[in-house]
Amino acid sequence: MSVRTPDPYPGWLSDEDLHEARQRLPIAYVEAIPVRVDPLGYVSEVGLLYTADAEAQFRFAFVSGRIMYRETIRGALTRHIEQDLGPLAMPQLPPSPVPFTVAEYFPSPSETGLTDERQHAVALCYIVPVRGECNPRRDALDLHWMSPEAALSADVQSELPGGRGNLIKQALAHVGWCS
Amino acid sequence: MSVRTPDPYPGWLSDEDLHEARQRLPIAYVEAIPVRVDPLGYVSEVGLLYTADAEAQFRFAFVSGRIMYRETIRGALTRHIEQDLGPLAMPQLPPSPVPFTVAEYFPSPSETGLTDERQHAVALCYIVPVRGECNPRRDALDLHWMSPEAALSADVQSELPGGRGNLIKQALAHVGWCS
Amino acid sequence: MSVRTPDPYPGWLSDEDLHEARQRLPIAYVEAIPVRVDPLGYVSEVGLLYTADAEAQFRFAFVSGRIMYRETIRGALTRHIEQDLGPLAMPQLPPSPVPFTVAEYFPSPSETGLTDERQHAVALCYIVPVRGECNPRRDALDLHWMSPEAALSADVQSELPGGRGNLIKQALAHVGWCS
Amino acid sequence: MSVRTPDPYPGWLSDEDLHEARQRLPIAYVEAIPVRVDPLGYVSEVGLLYTADAEAQFRFAFVSGRIMYRETIRGALTRHIEQDLGPLAMPQLPPSPVPFTVAEYFPSPSETGLTDERQHAVALCYIVPVRGECNPRRDALDLHWMSPEAALSADVQSELPGGRGNLIKQALAHVGWCS
């Protein structure tokens, strides 16, 4: 690290250094599950990003990404939601910083049941009502809105990799959803 | 109870019976603290109702009221917010039914520090961002919007009766507010 | 109510009056799901009471009961845990009064999915680690300790009446349990 | 990083690399506020470590430390509690992984009000009842047990550096403590 030329973005990591850091440190993440709510606040729909991975397999994904150096949690959430859902999503960030759960992803199987082969990530997970129009960008092909029942169905659960299906269950349990 | 004429609102209580029930049973309540949030979700203002009590003393109050028989928590919250803030307040009820605290009011001093001379109330307390225009109705003279600092000031705290000043502290602590 | 002789237990209700109140007011409840935790705090076992109802059908049940007039939530939780699990259970009440969910039971089907034919109950639900020896008393035949997997199995879920199977799901989701 | 000899502790960072990472990445932390609770679960005492900093100034501190690579949150909490309070503290980790707040420390003043000149830390904060005997180790001179009132007093607050006094307020608000 010490011999390279001055970093043009002091405080941020090059891709290479980030790759190395991911083998050495837990990486702080935020994850957002976008939802539509009815006027009483009941969750009517869950939004999942639909992506294709390197092997052209289709997968569902959450809005998700790293907290950057000197970035607040709210800043990171807002940035990733805008990157993933577009600038018109009108997300309603919760007034409390307390996440509905903390997801621990490990590069190999562990007691948490969550895996991410790239890294050990500690992800603060939030349920975020969005009121506006969502236009998925970045890596996503689409944003699928579905009922809570559908989000818990075997079909959808099987396309949520790395144990993320369980996080949907936790999110819906947190909002008191009943089958 | 058994000798009176048929109840025109089966399932609801007459004023007299409600008065008696209040000497016998804890009464289930909802309380809402309306807030304004900035685009990142930080609380910028707290809304307190300004009322005059029977002795013409001015007091601050929360949006608050009973849960009626067969009414859901969300129904009760929506009804009381509309009654207290008017139909244009555009409240954003939280997706989770978990309150930020449960307030226990007793008719005499107790370990909870909260008192309500009318009753023993168990109140589910929520922070509710409102986006619209508020027009206080019912018993309130006005709705005062103030900064979190002002809500915690000695002046405001001294006009919050029955230990309610402490609930503001709890609400602001829950949203991570720092002095 | 007004013509009877002075109440020997002022502030409490006779059985008859309680029956009437249950047709008129939501009743404030506490519910506890006892758990065993390992040294790291992971939930290893869930405790369910095993009871027989009036038709001699076997059912699972939670530790559950009314909050009495002038009783604190912690007082009610402690009393019902002792009545249901015996005096040696050594429960560890959570330091925060915030429940993991608020269960709304209605006398007829509703959007909450929870029913209780006797009443409309608003139940504050807590997960309570117990360290001691449990000797079920009152109406329970037994206390069954089971793994989280077993508690979520179709067999157990089918013997949890009134939608309570969903509350187990919510409790286990809250502790981050993954299948 | 790439030219050095093989790392004897693969996956962990040398002091030098950790120093560099702290200028580039938010570091994932856990913090625990030890408490004594009475039989009903009310917090009766708060435990603060008493330390001397490099300038021989006395300061209060929380149990606190990094989450290591591949370490779970519960593992990190248990390790740091044992290092700071000794092996006989008998901590009761909460069954839920949800922290009472997430503290964001920045190397310079920010909207969170929390500072740590060494780094940007994202700290998951827990209230941890301890039942056993505490023998502070590592850097601490002592563990001070004090009433909630004392923990909120101006004296103690002034010896909690970097905005940590506010975290005590949040912790006590979370447990429903009333002045």
PDB file of C-alpha atoms in Angstrom, chain B:
ATOM      1  CA  MET B   1     -75.151  -2.781  33.434  1.00  0.00           C
ATOM      2  CA  SER B   2     -77.874  -5.327  32.910  1.00  0.00           C
ATOM      3  CA  VAL B   3     -80.934  -3.143  33.542  1.00  0.00           C
ATOM      4  CA  ARG B   4     -80.366  -0.384  31.037  1.00  0.00           C
ATOM      5  CA  THR B   5     -81.994  -0.109  27.641  1.00  0.00           C
ATOM      6  CA  PRO B   6     -80.337  -1.861  24.727  1.00  0.00           C
ATOM      7  CA  ASP B   7     -77.018  -0.350  23.832  1.00  0.00           C
ATOM      8  CA  PRO B   8     -77.284   1.520  20.536  1.00  0.00           C
ATOM      9  CA  TYR B   9     -73.568   0.830  19.918  1.00  0.00           C
ATOM     10  CA  PRO B  10     -73.128  -2.774  20.920  1.00  0.00           C
ATOM     11  CA  GLY B  11     -69.588  -3.418  21.900  1.00  0.00           C
ATOM     12  CA  TRP B  12     -68.915   0.124  22.967  1.00  0.00           C
ATOM     13  CA  LEU B  13     -69.216   1.587  26.411  1.00  0.00           C
ATOM     14  CA  SER B  14     -71.450   4.338  27.716  1.00  0.00           C
ATOM     15  CA  ASP B  15     -69.625   7.212  29.396  1.00  0.00           C
ATOM     16  CA  GLU B  16     -70.738   5.963  32.761  1.00  0.00           C
ATOM     17  CA  ASP B  17     -69.582   2.415  32.170  1.00  0.00           C
ATOM     18  CA  LEU B  18     -66.322   3.650  30.744  1.00  0.00           C
ATOM     19  CA  HIS B  19     -65.821   5.674  33.900  1.00  0.00           C
ATOM     20  CA  GLU B  20     -66.356   2.538  35.948  1.00  0.00           C
ATOM     21  CA  ALA B  21     -64.156   0.369  33.757  1.00  0.00           C
ATOM     22  CA  ARG B  22     -61.385   2.905  34.243  1.00  0.00           C
ATOM     23  CA  GLN B  23     -61.431   2.131  37.963  1.00  0.00           C
ATOM     24  CA  ARG B  24     -61.171  -1.585  37.289  1.00  0.00           C
ATOM     25  CA  LEU B  25     -59.139  -2.388  34.204  1.00  0.00           C
ATOM     26  CA  PRO B  26     -56.057  -1.074  32.484  1.00  0.00           C
ATOM     27  CA  ILE B  27     -57.198   0.748  29.365  1.00  0.00           C
ATOM     28  CA  ALA B  28     -55.403   0.092  26.063  1.00  0.00           C
ATOM     29  CA  TYR B  29     -54.155   3.308  24.449  1.00  0.00           C
ATOM     30  CA  VAL B  30     -52.183   4.476  21.470  1.00  0.00           C
ATOM     31  CA  GLU B  31     -50.032   7.579  21.519  1.00  0.00           C
ATOM     32  CA  ALA B  32     -48.368   9.239  18.560  1.00  0.00           C
ATOM     33  CA  ILE B  33     -45.625  11.831  18.535  1.00  0.00           C
ATOM     34  CA  PRO B  34     -45.836  13.571  15.161  1.00  0.00           C
ATOM     35  CA  VAL B  35     -42.508  14.536  13.630  1.00  0.00           C
ATOM     36  CA  ARG B  36     -41.183  16.225  10.526  1.00  0.00           C
ATOM     37  CA  VAL B  37     -38.250  14.424   8.923  1.00  0.00           C
ATOM     38  CA  ASP B  38     -35.709  15.670   6.405  1.00  0.00           C
ATOM     39  CA  PRO B  39     -34.993  13.798   3.152  1.00  0.00           C
ATOM     40  CA  LEU B  40     -32.460  11.529   4.920  1.00  0.00           C
ATOM     41  CA  GLY B  41     -34.990  10.626   7.594  1.00  0.00           C
ATOM     42  CA  TYR B  42     -33.494  12.674  10.433  1.00  0.00           C
ATOM     43  CA  VAL B  43     -36.137  14.164  12.716  1.00  0.00           C
ATOM     44  CA  SER B  44     -36.078  17.939  12.295  1.00  0.00           C
ATOM     45  CA  GLU B  45     -39.189  18.896  14.261  1.00  0.00           C
ATOM     46  CA  VAL B  46     -41.466  17.484  16.924  1.00  0.00           C
ATOM     47  CA  GLY B  47     -45.162  18.330  17.030  1.00  0.00           C
ATOM     48  CA  LEU B  48     -46.894  18.866  20.349  1.00  0.00           C
ATOM     49  CA  LEU B  49     -50.533  19.732  20.837  1.00  0.00           C
ATOM     50  CA  TYR B  50     -51.149  22.793  22.958  1.00  0.00           C
ATOM     51  CA  THR B  51     -54.209  22.607  25.148  1.00  0.00           C
ATOM     52  CA  ALA B  52     -55.840  24.256  28.098  1.00  0.00           C
ATOM     53  CA  ASP B  53     -57.002  22.037  30.926  1.00  0.00           C
ATOM     54  CA  ALA B  54     -60.065  22.492  33.170  1.00  0.00           C
ATOM     55  CA  GLU B  55     -58.182  25.014  35.324  1.00  0.00           C
ATOM     56  CA  ALA B  56     -57.249  26.990  32.204  1.00  0.00           C
ATOM     57  CA  GLN B  57     -53.645  25.923  32.546  1.00  0.00           C
ATOM     58  CA  PHE B  58     -51.773  25.499  29.300  1.00  0.00           C
ATOM     59  CA  ARG B  59     -50.302  22.125  28.654  1.00  0.00           C
ATOM     60  CA  PHE B  60     -48.586  20.213  25.897  1.00  0.00           C
ATOM     61  CA  ALA B  61     -50.077  16.885  24.887  1.00  0.00           C
ATOM     62  CA  PHE B  62     -49.510  14.010  22.501  1.00  0.00           C
ATOM     63  CA  VAL B  63     -51.899  12.650  19.953  1.00  0.00           C
ATOM     64  CA  SER B  64     -53.490  10.028  22.135  1.00  0.00           C
ATOM     65  CA  GLY B  65     -56.605   7.972  22.670  1.00  0.00           C
ATOM     66  CA  ARG B  66     -58.257   4.686  23.449  1.00  0.00           C
ATOM     67  CA  ILE B  67     -58.247   1.612  21.279  1.00  0.00           C
ATOM     68  CA  MET B  68     -61.921   0.828  20.790  1.00  0.00           C
ATOM     69  CA  TYR B  69     -63.432  -2.624  21.001  1.00  0.00           C
ATOM     70  CA  ARG B  70     -62.682  -4.543  17.758  1.00  0.00           C
ATOM     71  CA  GLU B  71     -60.467  -1.726  16.487  1.00  0.00           C
ATOM     72  CA  THR B  72     -56.939  -2.471  15.282  1.00  0.00           C
ATOM     73  CA  ILE B  73     -53.945  -0.531  16.574  1.00  0.00           C
ATOM     74  CA  ARG B  74     -53.472   0.966  13.113  1.00  0.00           C
ATOM     75  CA  GLY B  75     -57.134   1.888  12.976  1.00  0.00           C
ATOM     76  CA  ALA B  76     -56.930   3.587  16.362  1.00  0.00           C
ATOM     77  CA  LEU B  77     -53.746   5.462  15.432  1.00  0.00           C
ATOM     78  CA  THR B  78     -55.243   6.662  12.175  1.00  0.00           C
ATOM     79  CA  ARG B  79     -58.477   7.745  13.849  1.00  0.00           C
ATOM     80  CA  HIS B  80     -56.791   9.690  16.633  1.00  0.00           C
ATOM     81  CA  ILE B  81     -54.279  11.321  14.309  1.00  0.00           C
ATOM     82  CA  GLU B  82     -57.102  12.458  12.078  1.00  0.00           C
ATOM     83  CA  GLN B  83     -59.144  13.707  15.032  1.00  0.00           C
ATOM     84  CA  ASP B  84     -56.203  15.604  16.495  1.00  0.00           C
ATOM     85  CA  LEU B  85     -54.354  16.810  13.389  1.00  0.00           C
ATOM     86  CA  GLY B  86     -57.081  16.959  10.776  1.00  0.00           C
ATOM     87  CA  PRO B  87     -57.642  14.969   7.591  1.00  0.00           C
ATOM     88  CA  LEU B  88     -54.721  16.472   5.629  1.00  0.00           C
ATOM     89  CA  ALA B  89     -51.856  15.508   7.933  1.00  0.00           C
ATOM     90  CA  MET B  90     -50.716  12.597   5.724  1.00  0.00           C
ATOM     91  CA  PRO B  91     -49.237  10.504   8.513  1.00  0.00           C
ATOM     92  CA  GLN B  92     -46.791   7.737   7.632  1.00  0.00           C
ATOM     93  CA  LEU B  93     -47.606   4.926  10.031  1.00  0.00           C
ATOM     94  CA  PRO B  94     -44.551   2.749  10.655  1.00  0.00           C
ATOM     95  CA  PRO B  95     -44.618  -0.624   8.850  1.00  0.00           C
ATOM     96  CA  SER B  96     -43.900  -2.443  12.116  1.00  0.00           C
ATOM     97  CA  PRO B  97     -46.446  -2.641  14.951  1.00  0.00           C
ATOM     98  CA  VAL B  98     -43.631  -2.564  17.529  1.00  0.00           C
ATOM     99  CA  PRO B  99     -43.876   0.684  19.536  1.00  0.00           C
ATOM    100  CA  PHE B 100     -40.777   2.645  20.514  1.00  0.00           C
ATOM    101  CA  THR B 101     -41.928   2.223  24.094  1.00  0.00           C
ATOM    102  CA  VAL B 102     -44.936   1.135  26.120  1.00  0.00           C
ATOM    103  CA  ALA B 103     -46.020   3.827  28.558  1.00  0.00           C
ATOM    104  CA  GLU B 104     -47.732   2.760  31.768  1.00  0.00           C
ATOM    105  CA  TYR B 105     -49.823   5.517  33.316  1.00  0.00           C
ATOM    106  CA  PHE B 106     -51.166   4.974  36.811  1.00  0.00           C
ATOM    107  CA  PRO B 107     -53.732   6.967  38.775  1.00  0.00           C
ATOM    108  CA  SER B 108     -51.171   7.450  41.543  1.00  0.00           C
ATOM    109  CA  PRO B 109     -47.375   7.732  41.615  1.00  0.00           C
ATOM    110  CA  SER B 110     -45.558   4.511  40.725  1.00  0.00           C
ATOM    111  CA  GLU B 111     -42.222   3.140  39.551  1.00  0.00           C
ATOM    112  CA  THR B 112     -42.985   4.133  35.964  1.00  0.00           C
ATOM    113  CA  GLY B 113     -43.099   7.839  36.801  1.00  0.00           C
ATOM    114  CA  LEU B 114     -46.155   8.333  34.571  1.00  0.00           C
ATOM    115  CA  THR B 115     -49.507   9.374  35.983  1.00  0.00           C
ATOM    116  CA  ASP B 116     -53.016   9.855  34.652  1.00  0.00           C
ATOM    117  CA  GLU B 117     -55.534  10.632  37.331  1.00  0.00           C
ATOM    118  CA  ARG B 118     -58.418   9.246  35.263  1.00  0.00           C
ATOM    119  CA  GLN B 119     -57.120   5.730  34.818  1.00  0.00           C
ATOM    120  CA  HIS B 120     -54.480   3.043  34.517  1.00  0.00           C
ATOM    121  CA  ALA B 121     -53.531   3.198  30.832  1.00  0.00           C
ATOM    122  CA  VAL B 122     -51.176   0.962  28.871  1.00  0.00           C
ATOM    123  CA  ALA B 123     -50.156   3.095  25.895  1.00  0.00           C
ATOM    124  CA  LEU B 124     -48.373   1.874  22.777  1.00  0.00           C
ATOM    125  CA  CYS B 125     -46.228   4.839  21.697  1.00  0.00           C
ATOM    126  CA  TYR B 126     -45.234   5.543  18.102  1.00  0.00           C
ATOM    127  CA  ILE B 127     -43.217   8.161  16.286  1.00  0.00           C
ATOM    128  CA  VAL B 128     -45.212   9.182  13.240  1.00  0.00           C
ATOM    129  CA  PRO B 129     -43.750  11.315  10.449  1.00  0.00           C
ATOM    130  CA  VAL B 130     -46.413  13.563   8.942  1.00  0.00           C
ATOM    131  CA  ARG B 131     -45.985  15.129   5.537  1.00  0.00           C
ATOM    132  CA  GLY B 132     -49.144  17.142   5.145  1.00  0.00           C
ATOM    133  CA  GLU B 133     -50.850  20.082   6.687  1.00  0.00           C
ATOM    134  CA  CYS B 134     -51.925  19.787  10.294  1.00  0.00           C
ATOM    135  CA  ASN B 135     -55.023  21.544  11.625  1.00  0.00           C
ATOM    136  CA  PRO B 136     -55.449  20.673  15.261  1.00  0.00           C
ATOM    137  CA  ARG B 137     -58.998  19.904  16.209  1.00  0.00           C
ATOM    138  CA  ARG B 138     -60.804  18.363  19.167  1.00  0.00           C
ATOM    139  CA  ASP B 139     -59.477  19.843  22.417  1.00  0.00           C
ATOM    140  CA  ALA B 140     -56.270  21.332  21.121  1.00  0.00           C
ATOM    141  CA  LEU B 141     -55.771  25.056  20.663  1.00  0.00           C
ATOM    142  CA  ASP B 142     -52.797  24.614  18.435  1.00  0.00           C
ATOM    143  CA  LEU B 143     -50.051  22.308  17.245  1.00  0.00           C
ATOM    144  CA  HIS B 144     -46.570  23.572  18.086  1.00  0.00           C
ATOM    145  CA  TRP B 145     -43.722  22.413  15.876  1.00  0.00           C
ATOM    146  CA  MET B 146     -40.390  22.707  17.589  1.00  0.00           C
ATOM    147  CA  SER B 147     -36.827  21.492  17.234  1.00  0.00           C
ATOM    148  CA  PRO B 148     -35.726  18.429  19.223  1.00  0.00           C
ATOM    149  CA  GLU B 149     -33.642  20.779  21.409  1.00  0.00           C
ATOM    150  CA  ALA B 150     -36.707  22.861  22.216  1.00  0.00           C
ATOM    151  CA  ALA B 151     -38.780  19.758  22.984  1.00  0.00           C
ATOM    152  CA  LEU B 152     -36.176  18.775  25.564  1.00  0.00           C
ATOM    153  CA  SER B 153     -35.882  22.254  27.053  1.00  0.00           C
ATOM    154  CA  ALA B 154     -36.919  22.878  30.635  1.00  0.00           C
ATOM    155  CA  ASP B 155     -39.728  25.167  29.479  1.00  0.00           C
ATOM    156  CA  VAL B 156     -41.455  22.561  27.361  1.00  0.00           C
ATOM    157  CA  GLN B 157     -40.709  19.725  29.761  1.00  0.00           C
ATOM    158  CA  SER B 158     -42.394  21.645  32.572  1.00  0.00           C
ATOM    159  CA  GLU B 159     -45.607  21.915  30.537  1.00  0.00           C
ATOM    160  CA  LEU B 160     -45.785  18.205  29.806  1.00  0.00           C
ATOM    161  CA  PRO B 161     -47.858  16.797  32.690  1.00  0.00           C
ATOM    162  CA  GLY B 162     -47.790  13.337  34.222  1.00  0.00           C
ATOM    163  CA  GLY B 163     -44.222  12.463  33.333  1.00  0.00           C
ATOM    164  CA  ARG B 164     -44.775  12.805  29.590  1.00  0.00           C
ATOM    165  CA  GLY B 165     -41.590  14.844  29.250  1.00  0.00           C
ATOM    166  CA  ASN B 166     -39.768  11.594  29.763  1.00  0.00           C
ATOM    167  CA  LEU B 167     -41.561  10.028  26.791  1.00  0.00           C
ATOM    168  CA  ILE B 168     -40.236  12.780  24.531  1.00  0.00           C
ATOM    169  CA  LYS B 169     -36.751  11.970  25.768  1.00  0.00           C
ATOM    170  CA  GLN B 170     -37.352   8.303  24.976  1.00  0.00           C
ATOM    171  CA  ALA B 171     -38.732   9.114  21.532  1.00  0.00           C
ATOM    172  CA  LEU B 172     -35.780  11.311  20.624  1.00  0.00           C
ATOM    173  CA  ALA B 173     -33.318   8.778  22.026  1.00  0.00           C
ATOM    174  CA  HIS B 174     -34.958   6.126  19.852  1.00  0.00           C
ATOM    175  CA  VAL B 175     -34.359   8.162  16.709  1.00  0.00           C
ATOM    176  CA  GLY B 176     -30.734   8.592  17.742  1.00  0.00           C
ATOM    177  CA  TRP B 177     -30.977  12.296  18.370  1.00  0.00           C
ATOM    178  CA  CYS B 178     -27.898  13.819  20.021  1.00  0.00           C
ATOM    179  CA  SER B 179     -27.759  17.057  21.913  1.00  0.00           C
TER     180      SER B 179
END
